[in-house]
XYZ file of C-alpha atoms in Angstrom:
352
model
C 2.103 -53.755 28.214
C 4.572 -51.237 29.597
C 5.509 -50.309 25.971
C 1.774 -49.766 24.943
C 1.229 -47.733 28.253
C 4.140 -45.543 27.387
C 2.943 -45.195 23.839
C -0.533 -44.229 24.908
C 1.016 -41.804 27.523
C 3.062 -40.228 24.794
C 0.079 -40.006 22.511
C -2.018 -38.323 25.262
C 0.791 -35.866 26.049
C 1.067 -35.094 22.355
C -2.731 -34.321 22.166
C -2.402 -32.238 25.344
C 0.439 -30.309 23.863
C -1.538 -29.837 20.575
C -4.562 -28.690 22.609
C -2.320 -26.285 24.665
C -0.900 -24.722 21.596
C -4.327 -24.389 20.027
C -5.676 -22.692 23.179
C -2.667 -20.321 23.168
C -3.307 -19.509 19.431
C -7.048 -18.902 20.042
C -6.329 -16.685 23.117
C -3.755 -14.601 21.038
C -6.249 -14.156 18.197
C -9.080 -13.293 20.475
C -6.978 -10.764 22.348
C -5.864 -9.207 19.190
C -9.533 -8.763 18.160
C -10.321 -7.112 21.417
C -7.259 -4.915 21.125
C -8.237 -3.718 17.603
C -11.719 -2.976 18.701
C -10.463 -1.042 21.836
C -8.068 0.950 19.676
C -10.896 2.185 17.538
C -12.910 3.295 20.556
C -12.792 7.050 20.841
C -15.943 7.717 22.977
C -18.300 5.712 25.176
C -20.655 5.061 22.334
C -18.171 2.995 20.655
C -18.407 0.215 23.149
C -20.604 -2.025 20.811
C -17.868 -3.510 18.797
C -15.699 -4.155 21.948
C -18.580 -5.958 23.540
C -18.978 -8.144 20.536
C -15.212 -9.004 20.340
C -15.231 -9.954 24.039
C -18.161 -12.252 23.441
C -16.408 -13.787 20.439
C -13.345 -14.516 22.551
C -15.352 -16.078 25.337
C -17.154 -18.330 22.828
C -13.926 -19.178 20.903
C -12.424 -20.524 24.192
C -15.554 -22.304 25.182
C -15.975 -20.300 28.310
C -19.284 -21.048 29.799
C -20.866 -17.378 29.498
C -24.606 -16.730 29.942
C -24.077 -12.871 29.893
C -21.172 -10.374 30.138
C -20.734 -6.647 30.569
C -18.639 -3.733 31.208
C -19.128 -1.562 34.327
C -17.613 1.891 34.250
C -17.499 3.881 37.411
C -18.249 7.564 37.705
C -17.345 8.313 41.260
C -16.895 12.114 40.709
C -20.511 12.361 39.752
C -23.044 13.510 42.415
C -24.475 11.073 43.413
C -21.771 8.583 42.215
C -23.048 6.421 39.421
C -22.252 3.363 37.330
C -22.441 3.038 33.509
C -23.358 -0.476 32.616
C -23.213 -2.034 29.050
C -24.369 -5.548 29.552
C -25.691 -8.243 27.269
C -28.603 -9.070 29.639
C -29.732 -5.448 29.444
C -28.686 -3.919 26.177
C -25.413 -4.470 24.479
C -25.676 -1.568 22.161
C -25.877 1.348 24.726
C -25.090 2.355 28.286
C -27.520 2.121 31.227
C -26.863 4.514 34.141
C -27.381 3.038 37.654
C -26.914 5.174 40.795
C -28.356 2.833 43.480
C -25.620 3.279 46.220
C -25.399 -0.400 47.099
C -24.867 -1.467 43.451
C -22.244 1.348 42.936
C -20.397 0.438 46.063
C -20.427 -3.282 45.168
C -18.729 -2.713 41.849
C -16.323 -0.050 43.323
C -15.162 -2.660 45.989
C -14.496 -5.138 43.090
C -12.613 -2.508 41.113
C -10.432 -1.558 44.151
C -9.508 -5.206 44.665
C -6.197 -6.653 43.955
C -7.679 -9.280 41.687
C -10.762 -11.022 40.271
C -13.827 -11.153 42.478
C -15.209 -14.709 41.799
C -18.513 -15.802 43.373
C -18.298 -19.336 42.310
C -21.694 -20.655 43.611
C -24.363 -17.999 44.237
C -26.870 -20.780 45.465
C -24.309 -21.452 48.382
C -23.118 -17.813 49.069
C -24.803 -14.720 47.710
C -23.594 -11.726 49.795
C -24.782 -9.155 47.363
C -28.077 -10.721 46.388
C -27.008 -11.086 42.756
C -28.751 -14.351 41.894
C -32.371 -12.722 42.108
C -31.053 -9.509 40.345
C -29.215 -11.149 37.466
C -31.431 -14.184 36.876
C -34.503 -14.213 34.395
C -37.251 -16.557 34.845
C -36.180 -20.196 35.556
C -32.562 -19.368 34.333
C -30.750 -18.968 37.564
C -27.343 -17.373 37.399
C -25.090 -19.656 39.517
C -21.602 -18.002 39.141
C -20.272 -14.501 38.634
C -16.845 -13.054 38.226
C -15.807 -9.434 38.167
C -12.358 -8.548 36.682
C -11.140 -5.067 37.698
C -9.695 -2.717 34.978
C -8.810 0.882 35.019
C -12.264 2.400 35.018
C -14.316 -0.346 36.574
C -14.996 -4.096 35.925
C -15.604 -6.707 33.293
C -18.414 -8.927 34.615
C -19.172 -12.401 33.248
C -21.862 -14.775 34.770
C -22.768 -18.359 34.108
C -26.008 -20.622 34.809
C -23.467 -23.227 36.228
C -21.612 -23.385 39.501
C -17.859 -23.169 39.340
C -18.123 -22.327 35.762
C -14.813 -20.513 35.425
C -11.453 -22.201 35.626
C -8.340 -20.350 36.751
C -7.258 -20.311 33.046
C -10.631 -18.801 31.939
C -10.198 -16.014 34.605
C -6.516 -15.393 33.594
C -7.741 -14.921 29.890
C -10.367 -12.539 31.127
C -7.682 -10.518 33.097
C -5.825 -10.176 29.693
C -8.829 -8.759 28.088
C -9.257 -6.336 31.023
C -5.656 -5.070 30.309
C -6.662 -4.452 26.728
C -9.800 -2.615 27.882
C -7.626 -0.417 30.155
C -5.495 0.548 27.404
C -8.548 1.604 25.315
C -10.161 3.597 28.109
C -6.883 5.399 28.812
C -6.540 6.193 25.175
C -10.302 7.484 25.085
C -9.588 9.654 28.076
C -6.583 11.214 26.157
C -8.549 11.788 23.073
C -11.296 13.402 25.211
C -8.801 15.591 26.860
C -7.359 16.688 23.520
C -10.858 17.458 22.341
C -11.739 19.352 25.376
C -8.551 21.304 24.950
C -9.330 22.014 21.332
C -12.840 23.225 22.115
C -11.631 25.376 25.040
C -9.036 27.048 22.582
C -11.753 27.483 19.959
C -13.949 29.105 22.548
C -11.299 31.456 23.886
C -10.285 32.323 20.308
C -13.996 33.204 19.566
C -14.378 35.200 22.634
C -11.145 36.984 22.068
C -12.199 37.751 18.415
C -15.693 39.046 19.710
C -13.916 41.185 22.348
C -11.544 42.781 19.632
C -14.533 43.257 17.467
C -16.517 45.081 20.271
C -13.420 47.122 21.041
C -13.126 48.160 17.380
C -16.730 49.199 17.250
C -16.340 51.092 20.523
C -13.259 52.879 19.162
C -15.321 53.617 16.029
C -18.300 55.016 18.254
C -15.760 57.228 20.197
C -14.411 58.320 16.911
C -17.764 59.405 15.639
C -18.324 61.276 18.966
C -15.060 63.168 18.655
C -15.994 64.201 15.090
C -19.419 65.254 16.075
C -18.058 67.502 18.752
C -16.240 69.647 16.246
C -19.809 70.736 14.960
C -21.302 71.774 18.406
C -23.871 74.729 18.361
C -25.427 76.293 16.519
C -26.754 72.949 15.098
C -27.164 71.210 18.513
C -30.562 69.527 17.781
C -29.324 68.043 14.444
C -25.984 66.973 16.064
C -27.722 65.126 18.758
C -30.002 63.215 16.351
C -27.177 62.577 13.864
C -24.765 61.358 16.641
C -27.438 58.948 18.032
C -28.046 57.462 14.565
C -24.260 57.119 13.873
C -23.512 55.427 17.083
C -26.562 53.085 17.111
C -26.076 52.016 13.463
C -22.647 50.694 14.311
C -24.637 47.845 16.156
C -22.592 47.695 19.279
C -25.086 49.390 21.606
C -28.617 48.343 22.201
C -29.504 51.677 24.030
C -28.115 55.201 23.717
C -28.733 58.114 26.212
C -27.332 61.630 25.548
C -27.316 64.090 28.446
C -26.072 67.747 28.105
C -24.058 69.401 30.837
C -25.050 72.860 31.919
C -22.241 74.249 33.977
C -24.063 77.548 34.741
C -26.995 75.519 36.254
C -24.697 72.990 37.696
C -26.755 70.071 36.112
C -26.726 67.511 33.426
C -29.969 66.806 31.629
C -30.973 63.758 29.399
C -31.913 65.173 25.953
C -31.997 62.122 23.778
C -32.849 58.493 24.506
C -33.039 55.794 21.860
C -33.069 52.036 21.772
C -32.724 49.215 19.090
C -33.440 46.387 21.604
C -36.694 44.521 21.724
C -36.761 43.317 25.338
C -39.811 41.064 24.861
C -38.326 39.094 22.102
C -34.770 39.506 23.158
C -33.318 40.692 19.832
C -32.253 43.742 17.993
C -34.835 45.879 16.227
C -34.454 46.837 12.596
C -35.025 50.463 13.432
C -34.133 52.986 16.145
C -36.925 53.917 18.667
C -37.276 56.842 20.891
C -37.617 56.214 24.706
C -39.570 59.141 25.823
C -39.890 58.313 29.598
C -36.013 59.123 29.907
C -36.093 62.485 28.446
C -35.813 65.425 30.705
C -34.290 63.505 33.642
C -31.969 65.888 35.362
C -29.074 65.333 37.887
C -27.231 67.768 39.894
C -23.462 67.755 39.071
C -22.686 66.868 42.676
C -24.911 63.943 42.635
C -23.675 60.358 42.985
C -25.649 59.274 39.839
C -23.074 57.768 37.482
C -24.243 60.239 34.600
C -23.317 63.097 36.884
C -20.016 61.460 37.986
C -19.076 61.120 34.346
C -19.888 64.758 33.552
C -18.105 65.931 36.677
C -14.897 63.965 36.320
C -14.626 64.013 32.435
C -13.663 60.276 32.656
C -15.019 57.182 31.044
C -17.029 55.133 33.371
C -17.702 51.247 32.746
C -20.448 49.400 34.535
C -20.930 45.666 34.468
C -24.380 44.508 35.292
C -25.819 46.617 38.227
C -24.240 49.566 40.092
C -25.923 51.536 42.882
C -24.959 54.760 41.012
C -27.490 53.783 38.154
C -30.962 55.264 38.227
C -33.454 52.903 39.533
C -36.189 54.849 37.839
C -34.591 53.911 34.474
C -32.725 50.495 35.116
C -33.328 47.551 37.469
C -30.812 44.815 38.592
C -32.709 42.129 36.629
C -32.549 44.214 33.432
C -28.918 44.701 33.879
C -27.955 40.998 34.029
C -25.233 40.164 31.619
C -25.063 43.732 30.390
C -22.253 46.377 30.089
C -22.773 50.216 30.101
C -20.370 52.906 29.013
C -20.733 56.396 30.142
C -18.564 58.413 27.843
C -17.892 62.157 28.386
C -17.921 64.274 25.316
C -15.243 66.875 25.957
C -14.906 70.498 24.455
C -12.894 73.231 25.573
C -11.228 71.341 28.385
C -14.368 70.159 30.049
C -17.332 67.792 29.407
C -20.253 69.220 27.478
C -22.296 65.956 27.284
C -22.450 62.293 28.352
């Protein structure tokens, strides 16, 4: 009898060892599948395959799972929110939840030092989860949240005390794999953001250089035109306006002549290539008649008079109180730059 008892004991131990080895092998294979899916995750939308591999692992190890999900916290948002991908809701997309009680509940689990296991919701349900997670007559009886770097993995069951210590230990290993994937995703997103920022700065710098080149070309045209001052003044003003506007840098162009004998500067030409209603450049240059003839004393604080008086380039970004409110308004000037360029001849300004 003792011999047979020992024989049966040895056989049972052998079967237990085989089962143990089988379980270890299944865990290893399941974790590898989760790891591979996580490594392929580059953005939040790539979570579908990860969710499926987690489900496959739970089923392979015969873990009693009714539904599982991944909860990702975004505490930097205002208000703080939770991104949930859950088989009970939709396993192929994220659902955003900003209910403060739910967000704080998951945040407390994520901050914890280990799994948050509610083994019998019928006996103790401090968060009111049974009514929230159950569907119809299928009552959720137990829930476990496993913390990872960005939130928790949640698994629930229709049975009380559904998860053994070994089941939970396996889920913790899956959470480690998920943390690695989310860290990698964050690094990839950071690299993409840096690349996009660099491309944006390069584009802005290229645009700035292009504008500066056009501005220099405009100034060059002005300097060449000054060489042919009177007796062909009217033709000069019209030609100058056309040359500068055709370059495409300026939307509007005003030319004012300086009269040092009368101590004044008078607007002689005003053109535009901008359609303010449609917000686009026009194909032709149009005259702006209501600006013609506006005159400023050379000691006026108006920026046209300041430019004529000082002989120095003036640059205005958006609104400046030295602008003429009869011509411009703060709302019209939003996002705009204006250049007041003195045209010099014989050591003093002759036009702006």
